[in-house]
PDB file of C-alpha atoms in Angstrom:
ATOM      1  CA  UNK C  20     -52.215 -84.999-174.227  1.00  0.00           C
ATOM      2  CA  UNK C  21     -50.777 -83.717-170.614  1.00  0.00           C
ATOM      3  CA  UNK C  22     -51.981 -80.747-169.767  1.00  0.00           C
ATOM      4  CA  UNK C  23     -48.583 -78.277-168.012  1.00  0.00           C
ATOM      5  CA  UNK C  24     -49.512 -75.823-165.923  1.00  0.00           C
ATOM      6  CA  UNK C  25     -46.915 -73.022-164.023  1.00  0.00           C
ATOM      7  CA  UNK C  26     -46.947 -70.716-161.064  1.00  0.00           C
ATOM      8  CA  UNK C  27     -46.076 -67.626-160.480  1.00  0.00           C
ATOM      9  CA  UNK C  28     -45.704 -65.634-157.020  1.00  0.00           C
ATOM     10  CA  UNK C  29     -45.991 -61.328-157.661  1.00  0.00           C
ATOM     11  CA  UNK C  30     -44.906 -59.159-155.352  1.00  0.00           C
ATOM     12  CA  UNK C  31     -41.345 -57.734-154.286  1.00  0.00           C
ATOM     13  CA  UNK C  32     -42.059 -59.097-150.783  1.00  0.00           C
ATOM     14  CA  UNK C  33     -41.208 -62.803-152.555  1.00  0.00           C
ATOM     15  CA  UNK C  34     -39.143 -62.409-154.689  1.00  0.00           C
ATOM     16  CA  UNK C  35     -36.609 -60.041-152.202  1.00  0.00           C
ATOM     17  CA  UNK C  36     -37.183 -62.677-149.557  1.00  0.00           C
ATOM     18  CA  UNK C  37     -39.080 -61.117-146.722  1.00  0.00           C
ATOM     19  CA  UNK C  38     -41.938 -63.446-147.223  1.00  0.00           C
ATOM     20  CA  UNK C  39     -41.874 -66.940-148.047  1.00  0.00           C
ATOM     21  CA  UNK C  40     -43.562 -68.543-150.617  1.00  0.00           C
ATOM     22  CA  UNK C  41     -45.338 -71.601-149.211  1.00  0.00           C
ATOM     23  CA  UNK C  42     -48.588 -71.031-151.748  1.00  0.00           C
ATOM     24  CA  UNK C  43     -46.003 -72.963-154.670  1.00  0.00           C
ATOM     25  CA  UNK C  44     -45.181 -76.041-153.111  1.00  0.00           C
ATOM     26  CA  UNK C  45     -49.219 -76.083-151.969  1.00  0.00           C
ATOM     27  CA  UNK C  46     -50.355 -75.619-155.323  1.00  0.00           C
ATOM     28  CA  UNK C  47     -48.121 -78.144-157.300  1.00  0.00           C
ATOM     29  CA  UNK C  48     -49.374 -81.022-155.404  1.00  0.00           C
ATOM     30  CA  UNK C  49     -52.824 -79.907-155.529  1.00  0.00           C
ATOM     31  CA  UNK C  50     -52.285 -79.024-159.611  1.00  0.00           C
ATOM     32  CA  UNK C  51     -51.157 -82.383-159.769  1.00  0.00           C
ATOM     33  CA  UNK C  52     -53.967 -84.246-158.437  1.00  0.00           C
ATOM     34  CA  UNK C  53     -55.783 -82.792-161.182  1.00  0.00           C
ATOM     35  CA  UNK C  54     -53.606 -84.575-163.890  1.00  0.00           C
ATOM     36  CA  UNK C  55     -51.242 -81.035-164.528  1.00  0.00           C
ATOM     37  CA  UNK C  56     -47.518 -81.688-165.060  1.00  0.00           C
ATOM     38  CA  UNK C  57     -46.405 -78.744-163.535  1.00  0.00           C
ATOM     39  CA  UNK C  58     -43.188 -77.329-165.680  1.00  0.00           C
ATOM     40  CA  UNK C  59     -41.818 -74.753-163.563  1.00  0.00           C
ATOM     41  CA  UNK C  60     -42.185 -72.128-160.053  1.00  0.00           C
ATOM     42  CA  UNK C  61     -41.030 -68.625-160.778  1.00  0.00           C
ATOM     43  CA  UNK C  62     -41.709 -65.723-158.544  1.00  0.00           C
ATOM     44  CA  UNK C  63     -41.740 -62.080-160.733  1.00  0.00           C
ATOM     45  CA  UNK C  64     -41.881 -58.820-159.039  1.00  0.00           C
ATOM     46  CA  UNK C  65     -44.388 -56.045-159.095  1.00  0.00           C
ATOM     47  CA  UNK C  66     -43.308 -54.507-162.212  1.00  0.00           C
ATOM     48  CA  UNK C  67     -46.108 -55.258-164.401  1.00  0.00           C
ATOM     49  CA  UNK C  68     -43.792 -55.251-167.958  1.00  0.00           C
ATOM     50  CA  UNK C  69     -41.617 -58.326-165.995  1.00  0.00           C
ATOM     51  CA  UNK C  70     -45.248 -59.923-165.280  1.00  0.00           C
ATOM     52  CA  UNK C  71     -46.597 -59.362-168.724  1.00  0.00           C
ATOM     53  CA  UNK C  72     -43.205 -61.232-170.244  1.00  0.00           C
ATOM     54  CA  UNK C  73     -43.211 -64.312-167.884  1.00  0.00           C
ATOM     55  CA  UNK C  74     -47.386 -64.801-168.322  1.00  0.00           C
ATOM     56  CA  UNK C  75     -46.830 -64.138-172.192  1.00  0.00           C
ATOM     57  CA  UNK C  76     -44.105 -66.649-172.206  1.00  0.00           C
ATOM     58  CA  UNK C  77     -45.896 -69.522-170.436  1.00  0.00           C
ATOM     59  CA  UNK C  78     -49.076 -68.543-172.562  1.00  0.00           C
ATOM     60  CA  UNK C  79     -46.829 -68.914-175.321  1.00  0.00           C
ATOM     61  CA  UNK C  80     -46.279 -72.404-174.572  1.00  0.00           C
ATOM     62  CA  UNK C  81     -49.554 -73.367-174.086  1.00  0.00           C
ATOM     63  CA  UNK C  82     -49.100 -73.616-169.845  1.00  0.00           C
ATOM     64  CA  UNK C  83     -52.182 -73.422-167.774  1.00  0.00           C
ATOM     65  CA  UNK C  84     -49.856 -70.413-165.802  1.00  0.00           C
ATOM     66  CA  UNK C  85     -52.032 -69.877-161.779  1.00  0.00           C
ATOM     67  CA  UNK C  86     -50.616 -66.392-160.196  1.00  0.00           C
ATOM     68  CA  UNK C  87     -50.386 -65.965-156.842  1.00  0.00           C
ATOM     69  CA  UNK C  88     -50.710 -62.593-155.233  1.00  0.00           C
ATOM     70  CA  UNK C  89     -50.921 -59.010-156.565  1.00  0.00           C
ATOM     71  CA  UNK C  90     -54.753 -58.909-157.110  1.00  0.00           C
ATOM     72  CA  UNK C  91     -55.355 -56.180-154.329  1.00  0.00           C
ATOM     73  CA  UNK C  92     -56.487 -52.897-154.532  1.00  0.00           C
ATOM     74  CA  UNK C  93     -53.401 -50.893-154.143  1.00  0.00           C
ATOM     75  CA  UNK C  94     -51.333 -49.253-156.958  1.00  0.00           C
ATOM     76  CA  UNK C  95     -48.493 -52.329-156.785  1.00  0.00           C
ATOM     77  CA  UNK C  96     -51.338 -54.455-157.121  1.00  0.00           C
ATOM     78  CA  UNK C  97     -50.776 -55.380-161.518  1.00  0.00           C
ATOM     79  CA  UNK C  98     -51.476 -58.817-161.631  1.00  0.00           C
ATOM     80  CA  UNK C  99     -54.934 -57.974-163.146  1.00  0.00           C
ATOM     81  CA  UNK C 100     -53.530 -55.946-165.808  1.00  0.00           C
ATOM     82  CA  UNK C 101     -50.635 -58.034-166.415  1.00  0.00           C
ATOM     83  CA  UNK C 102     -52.831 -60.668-167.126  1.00  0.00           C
ATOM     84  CA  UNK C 103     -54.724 -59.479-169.343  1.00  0.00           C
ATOM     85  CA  UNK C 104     -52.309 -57.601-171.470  1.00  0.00           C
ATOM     86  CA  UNK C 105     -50.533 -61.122-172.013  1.00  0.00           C
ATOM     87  CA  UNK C 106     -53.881 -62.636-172.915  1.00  0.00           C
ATOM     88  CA  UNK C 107     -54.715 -59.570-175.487  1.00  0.00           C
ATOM     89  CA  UNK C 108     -57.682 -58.672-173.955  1.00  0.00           C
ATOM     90  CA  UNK C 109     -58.693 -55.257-172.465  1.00  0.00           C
ATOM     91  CA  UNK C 110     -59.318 -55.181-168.469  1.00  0.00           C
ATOM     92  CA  UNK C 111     -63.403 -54.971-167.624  1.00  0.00           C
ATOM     93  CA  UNK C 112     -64.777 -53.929-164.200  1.00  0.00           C
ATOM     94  CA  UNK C 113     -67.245 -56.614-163.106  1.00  0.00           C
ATOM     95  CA  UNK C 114     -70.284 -54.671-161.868  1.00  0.00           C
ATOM     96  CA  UNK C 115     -71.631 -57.810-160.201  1.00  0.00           C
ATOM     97  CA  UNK C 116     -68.581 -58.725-158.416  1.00  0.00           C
ATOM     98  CA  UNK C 117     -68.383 -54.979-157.503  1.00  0.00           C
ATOM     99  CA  UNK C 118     -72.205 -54.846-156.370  1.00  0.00           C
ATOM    100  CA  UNK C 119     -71.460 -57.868-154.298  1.00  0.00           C
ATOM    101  CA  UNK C 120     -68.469 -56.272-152.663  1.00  0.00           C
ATOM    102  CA  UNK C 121     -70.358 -53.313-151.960  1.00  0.00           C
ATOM    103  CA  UNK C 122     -73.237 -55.073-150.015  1.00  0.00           C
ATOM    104  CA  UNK C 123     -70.342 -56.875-147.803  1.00  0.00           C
ATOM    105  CA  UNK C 124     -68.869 -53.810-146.788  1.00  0.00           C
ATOM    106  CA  UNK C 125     -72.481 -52.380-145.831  1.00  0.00           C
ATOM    107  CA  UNK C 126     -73.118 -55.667-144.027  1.00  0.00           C
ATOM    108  CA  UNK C 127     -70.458 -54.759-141.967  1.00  0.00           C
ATOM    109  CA  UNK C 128     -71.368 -51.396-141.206  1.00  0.00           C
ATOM    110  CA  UNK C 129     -68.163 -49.861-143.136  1.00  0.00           C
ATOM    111  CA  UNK C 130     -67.422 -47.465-145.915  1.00  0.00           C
ATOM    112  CA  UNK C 131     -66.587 -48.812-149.165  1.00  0.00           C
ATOM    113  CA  UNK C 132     -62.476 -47.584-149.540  1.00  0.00           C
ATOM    114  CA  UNK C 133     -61.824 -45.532-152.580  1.00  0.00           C
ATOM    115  CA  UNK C 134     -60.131 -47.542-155.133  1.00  0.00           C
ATOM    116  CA  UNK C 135     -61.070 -51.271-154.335  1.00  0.00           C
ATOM    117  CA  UNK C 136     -63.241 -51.411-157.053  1.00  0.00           C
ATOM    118  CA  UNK C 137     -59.648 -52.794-158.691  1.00  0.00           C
ATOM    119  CA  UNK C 138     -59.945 -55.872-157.034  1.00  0.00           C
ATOM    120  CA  UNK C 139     -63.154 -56.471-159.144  1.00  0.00           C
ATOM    121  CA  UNK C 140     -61.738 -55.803-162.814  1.00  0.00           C
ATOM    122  CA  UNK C 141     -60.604 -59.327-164.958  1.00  0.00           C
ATOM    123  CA  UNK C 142     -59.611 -59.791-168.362  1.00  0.00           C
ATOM    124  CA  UNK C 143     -62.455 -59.337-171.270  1.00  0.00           C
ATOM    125  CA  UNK C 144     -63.898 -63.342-171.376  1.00  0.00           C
ATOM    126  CA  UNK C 145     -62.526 -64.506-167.783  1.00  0.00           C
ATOM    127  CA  UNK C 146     -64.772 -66.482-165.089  1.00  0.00           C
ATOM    128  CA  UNK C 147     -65.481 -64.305-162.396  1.00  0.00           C
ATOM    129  CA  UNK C 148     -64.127 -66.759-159.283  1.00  0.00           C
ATOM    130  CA  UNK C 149     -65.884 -65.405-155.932  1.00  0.00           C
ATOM    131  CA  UNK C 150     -63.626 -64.850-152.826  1.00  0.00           C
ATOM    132  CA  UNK C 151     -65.423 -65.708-149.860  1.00  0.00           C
ATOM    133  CA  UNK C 152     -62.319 -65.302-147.604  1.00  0.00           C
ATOM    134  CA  UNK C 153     -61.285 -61.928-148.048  1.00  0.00           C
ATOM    135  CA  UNK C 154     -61.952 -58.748-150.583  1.00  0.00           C
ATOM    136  CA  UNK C 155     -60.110 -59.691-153.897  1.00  0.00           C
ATOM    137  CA  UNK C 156     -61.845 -61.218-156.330  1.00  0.00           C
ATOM    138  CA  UNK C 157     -60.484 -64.013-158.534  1.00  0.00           C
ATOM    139  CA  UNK C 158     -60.726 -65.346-162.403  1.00  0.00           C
ATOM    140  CA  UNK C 159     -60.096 -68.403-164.456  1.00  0.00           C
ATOM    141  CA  UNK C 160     -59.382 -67.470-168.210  1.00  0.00           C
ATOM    142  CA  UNK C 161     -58.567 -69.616-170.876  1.00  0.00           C
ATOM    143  CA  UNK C 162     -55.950 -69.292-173.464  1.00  0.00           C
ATOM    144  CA  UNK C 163     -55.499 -72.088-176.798  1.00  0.00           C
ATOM    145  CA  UNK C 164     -54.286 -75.459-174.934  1.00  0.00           C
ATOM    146  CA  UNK C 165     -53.554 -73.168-171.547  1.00  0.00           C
ATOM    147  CA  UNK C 166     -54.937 -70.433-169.581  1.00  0.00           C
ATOM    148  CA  UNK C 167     -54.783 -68.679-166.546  1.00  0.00           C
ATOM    149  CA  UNK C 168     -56.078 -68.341-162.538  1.00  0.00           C
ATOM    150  CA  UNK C 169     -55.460 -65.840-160.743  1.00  0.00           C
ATOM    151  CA  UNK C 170     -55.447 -66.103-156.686  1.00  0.00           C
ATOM    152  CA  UNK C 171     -54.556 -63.968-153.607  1.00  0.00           C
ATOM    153  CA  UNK C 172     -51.139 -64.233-152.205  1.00  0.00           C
ATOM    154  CA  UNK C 173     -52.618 -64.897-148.305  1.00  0.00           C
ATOM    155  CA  UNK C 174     -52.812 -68.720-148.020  1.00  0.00           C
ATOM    156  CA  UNK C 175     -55.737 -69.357-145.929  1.00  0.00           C
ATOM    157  CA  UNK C 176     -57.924 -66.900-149.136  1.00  0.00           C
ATOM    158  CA  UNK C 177     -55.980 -68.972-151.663  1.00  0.00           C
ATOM    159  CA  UNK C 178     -56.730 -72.385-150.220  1.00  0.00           C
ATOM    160  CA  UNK C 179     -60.268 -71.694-149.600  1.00  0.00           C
ATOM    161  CA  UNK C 180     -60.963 -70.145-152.899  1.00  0.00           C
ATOM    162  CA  UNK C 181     -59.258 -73.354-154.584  1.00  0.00           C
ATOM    163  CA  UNK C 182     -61.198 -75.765-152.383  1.00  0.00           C
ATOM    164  CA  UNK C 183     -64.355 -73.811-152.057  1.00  0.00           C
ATOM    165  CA  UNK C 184     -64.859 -73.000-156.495  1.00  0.00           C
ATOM    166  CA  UNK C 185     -61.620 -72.776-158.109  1.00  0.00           C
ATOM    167  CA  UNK C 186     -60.987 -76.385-158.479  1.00  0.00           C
ATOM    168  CA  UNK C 187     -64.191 -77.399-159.504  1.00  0.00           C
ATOM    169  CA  UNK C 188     -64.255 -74.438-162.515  1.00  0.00           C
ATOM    170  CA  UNK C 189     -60.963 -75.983-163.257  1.00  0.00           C
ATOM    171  CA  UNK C 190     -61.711 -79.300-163.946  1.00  0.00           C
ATOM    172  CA  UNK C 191     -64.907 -78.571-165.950  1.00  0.00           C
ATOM    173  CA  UNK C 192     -62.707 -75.879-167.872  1.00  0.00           C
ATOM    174  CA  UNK C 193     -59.969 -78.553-168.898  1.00  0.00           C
ATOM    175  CA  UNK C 194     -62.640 -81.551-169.234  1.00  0.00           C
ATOM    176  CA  UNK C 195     -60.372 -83.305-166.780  1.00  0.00           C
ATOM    177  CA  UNK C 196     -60.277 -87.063-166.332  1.00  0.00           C
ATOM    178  CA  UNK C 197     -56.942 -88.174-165.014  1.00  0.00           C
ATOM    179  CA  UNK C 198     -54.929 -87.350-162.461  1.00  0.00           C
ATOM    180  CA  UNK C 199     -51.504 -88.184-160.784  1.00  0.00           C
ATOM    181  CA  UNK C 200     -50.331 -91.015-158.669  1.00  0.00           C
ATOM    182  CA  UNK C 201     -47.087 -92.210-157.034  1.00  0.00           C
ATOM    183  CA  UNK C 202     -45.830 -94.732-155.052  1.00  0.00           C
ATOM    184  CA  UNK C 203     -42.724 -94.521-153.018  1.00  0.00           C
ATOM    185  CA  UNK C 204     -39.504 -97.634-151.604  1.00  0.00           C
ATOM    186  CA  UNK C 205     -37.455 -96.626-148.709  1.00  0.00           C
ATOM    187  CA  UNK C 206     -34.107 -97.278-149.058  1.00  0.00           C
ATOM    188  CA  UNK C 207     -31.703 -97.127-146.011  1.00  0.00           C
ATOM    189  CA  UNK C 208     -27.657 -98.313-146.376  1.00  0.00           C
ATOM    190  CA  UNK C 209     -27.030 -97.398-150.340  1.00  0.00           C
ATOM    191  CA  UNK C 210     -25.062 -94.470-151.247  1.00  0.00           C
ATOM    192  CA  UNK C 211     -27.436 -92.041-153.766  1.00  0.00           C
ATOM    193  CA  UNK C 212     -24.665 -93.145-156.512  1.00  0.00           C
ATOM    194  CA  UNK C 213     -24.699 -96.865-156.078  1.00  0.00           C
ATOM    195  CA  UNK C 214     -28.563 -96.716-155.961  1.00  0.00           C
ATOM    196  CA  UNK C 215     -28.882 -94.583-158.963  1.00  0.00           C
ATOM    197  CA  UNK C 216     -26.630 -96.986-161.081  1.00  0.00           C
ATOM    198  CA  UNK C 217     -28.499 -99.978-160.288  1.00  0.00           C
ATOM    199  CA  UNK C 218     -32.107 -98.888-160.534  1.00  0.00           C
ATOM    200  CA  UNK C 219     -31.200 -96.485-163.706  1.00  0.00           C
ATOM    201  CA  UNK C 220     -33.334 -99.027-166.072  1.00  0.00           C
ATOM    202  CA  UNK C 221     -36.383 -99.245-163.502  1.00  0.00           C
ATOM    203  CA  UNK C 222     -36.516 -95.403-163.109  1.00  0.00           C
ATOM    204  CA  UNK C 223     -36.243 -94.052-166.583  1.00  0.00           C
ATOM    205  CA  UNK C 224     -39.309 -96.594-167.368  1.00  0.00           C
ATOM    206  CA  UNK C 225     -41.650 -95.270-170.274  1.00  0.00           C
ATOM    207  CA  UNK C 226     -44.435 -95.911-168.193  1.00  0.00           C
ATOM    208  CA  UNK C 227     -43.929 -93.922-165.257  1.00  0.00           C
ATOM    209  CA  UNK C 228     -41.770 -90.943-164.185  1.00  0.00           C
ATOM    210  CA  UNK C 229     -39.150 -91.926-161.952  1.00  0.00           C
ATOM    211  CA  UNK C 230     -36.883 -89.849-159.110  1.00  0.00           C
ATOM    212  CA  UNK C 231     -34.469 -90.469-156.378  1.00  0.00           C
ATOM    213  CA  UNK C 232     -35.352 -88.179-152.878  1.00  0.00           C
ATOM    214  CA  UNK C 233     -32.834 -87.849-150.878  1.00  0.00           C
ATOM    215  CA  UNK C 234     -33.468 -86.632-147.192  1.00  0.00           C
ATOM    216  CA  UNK C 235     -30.855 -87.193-144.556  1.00  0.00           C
ATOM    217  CA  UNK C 236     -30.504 -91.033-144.116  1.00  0.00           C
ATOM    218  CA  UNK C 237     -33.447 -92.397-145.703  1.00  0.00           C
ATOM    219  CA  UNK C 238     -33.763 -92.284-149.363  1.00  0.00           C
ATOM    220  CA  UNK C 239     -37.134 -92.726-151.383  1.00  0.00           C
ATOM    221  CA  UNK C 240     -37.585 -93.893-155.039  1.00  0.00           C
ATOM    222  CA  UNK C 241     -40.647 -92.265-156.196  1.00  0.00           C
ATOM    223  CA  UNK C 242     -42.824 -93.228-159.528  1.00  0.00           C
ATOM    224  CA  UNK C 243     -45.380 -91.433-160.647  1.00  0.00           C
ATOM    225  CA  UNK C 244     -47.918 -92.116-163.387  1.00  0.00           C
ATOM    226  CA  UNK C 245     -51.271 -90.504-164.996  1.00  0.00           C
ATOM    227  CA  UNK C 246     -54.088 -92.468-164.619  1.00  0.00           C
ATOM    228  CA  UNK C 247     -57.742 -92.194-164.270  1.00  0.00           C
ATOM    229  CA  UNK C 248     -58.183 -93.977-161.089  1.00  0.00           C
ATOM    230  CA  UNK C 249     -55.847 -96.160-158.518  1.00  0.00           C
ATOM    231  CA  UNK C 250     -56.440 -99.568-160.145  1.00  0.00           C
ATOM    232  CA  UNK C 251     -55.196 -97.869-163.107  1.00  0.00           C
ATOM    233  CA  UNK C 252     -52.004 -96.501-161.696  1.00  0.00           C
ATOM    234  CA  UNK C 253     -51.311 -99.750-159.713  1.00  0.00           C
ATOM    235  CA  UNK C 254     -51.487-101.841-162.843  1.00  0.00           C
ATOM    236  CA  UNK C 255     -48.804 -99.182-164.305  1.00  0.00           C
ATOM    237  CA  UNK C 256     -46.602 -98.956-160.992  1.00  0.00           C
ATOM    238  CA  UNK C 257     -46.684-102.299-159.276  1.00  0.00           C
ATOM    239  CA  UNK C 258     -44.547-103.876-161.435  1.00  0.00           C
ATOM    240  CA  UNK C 259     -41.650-100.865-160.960  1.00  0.00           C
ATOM    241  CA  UNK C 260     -42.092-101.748-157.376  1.00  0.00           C
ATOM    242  CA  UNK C 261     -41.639-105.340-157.748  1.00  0.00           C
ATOM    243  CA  UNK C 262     -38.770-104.833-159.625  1.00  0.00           C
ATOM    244  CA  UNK C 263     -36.862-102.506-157.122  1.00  0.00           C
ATOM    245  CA  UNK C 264     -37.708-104.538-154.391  1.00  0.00           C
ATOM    246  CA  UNK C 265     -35.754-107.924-156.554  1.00  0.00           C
ATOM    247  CA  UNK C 266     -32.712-105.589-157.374  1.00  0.00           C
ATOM    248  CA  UNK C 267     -32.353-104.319-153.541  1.00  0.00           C
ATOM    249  CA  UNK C 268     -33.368-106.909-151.510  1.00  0.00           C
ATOM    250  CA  UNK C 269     -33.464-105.813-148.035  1.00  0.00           C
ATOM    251  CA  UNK C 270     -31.962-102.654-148.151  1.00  0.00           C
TER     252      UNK C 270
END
């Protein structure tokens, strides 16, 4: 079975367009490597009923849903909550995450702000997911056939986190074994129409999911297939290759 997985962007400053949301794009191709179809990006403002609806829905639907921002310590800061009212659960302060916290800020020869101990509450049964980029921690929960991750909305924390423990707790969590891969023809001198109607049979293969890219001149057909490894995937996509190649000739 395919494991699906969504994202979701919080915060007002996304979804009204004064910042823009590069963290989606980065984490669908990274999701994918892990073998996630990814069903859908939707960015949800601060209100935390909205966020409670859209992570209930994709919970629903058994989607592995990853939030992106909105894990902070101010008052606009719901993701944590949101979370775990979708999941049922009640919202726990994590007294080693906090004691952790703590120590940094004394490291640094600071006061501990009033309030951040937010930013080390998760939802009852989550995996604590250490930030070693910034203040916020993080948490990876599960939830029947899905589940939930929660990251920061700054992309250097997010990227680290991912590369530096999410990704890892991830693929243990899901028992993991396959993962994405695609192979791309160029296509230059075919109208997108005329192309479509002659490689229609080669791109809705059973074997592979196929897609026409347009981008200014050049147009790609891309495949892409689950498979555990590249030999795996080439056995699967060389032959969609092969056949584009006959049916366009030089083009």
């Amino acid at each position: 079975m395919t494991n699906r997985a969504c994202i979701i962007a919080v915060g007002n400053e996304v979804v009204h367009g004064f910042i823009v949301n590069t963290n989606s794009a980065w984490l669908a191709r990274e999701l994918g490597e892990l073998g996630f179809d990814v069903a859908y990006h939707l960015s949800v403002n601060d209100r935390e009923s909205e966020l409670v609806r859209r992570i209930k829905a994709a919970l629903d639907e058994g989607l592995f849903v990853v939030t992106t921002g909105g894990i902070g310590p101010t008052m606009d800061d719901r993701t944590r909550q949101g979370a775990a009212t979708a999941l049922g659960v009640e919202l726990k302060l994590d007294h080693d995450a906090l004691a952790k916290l703590q120590e940094r800020y004394a490291a640094m020869g600071r006061k501990f702000p009033e309030g951040s101990e937010r930013q080390c509450m998760r939802p009852e049964g989550s995996k604590h997911i250490q930030n070693s980029f910034g203040t916020a921690s993080c948490f990876l929960a599960r939830h029947g056939t899905g589940g939930i991750a929660a990251l920061p909305g700054v992309p250097r924390e997010l990227k680290g986190i991912w590369a530096e423990e999410l990704r890892a707790a991830i693929i243990e969590e899901f028992g993991l074994h396959e993962r994405y891969f695609s192979r791309e023809v160029r296509v230059f001198g075919i109208p997108e129409s005329e192309l479509n109607n002659r490689m229609q049979q080669v791109l809705e293969t059973p074997t592979a999911e196929g897609a026409i890219l347009v981008d200014d001149a050049v147009i790609r057909l891309r495949w892409r297939v689950l498979a555990r490894d590249q030999a795996g995937a080439d056995e699967a996509l060389q032959p969609l290759i092969d056949a584009a190649k006959n049916e366009l000739g030089d083009l």
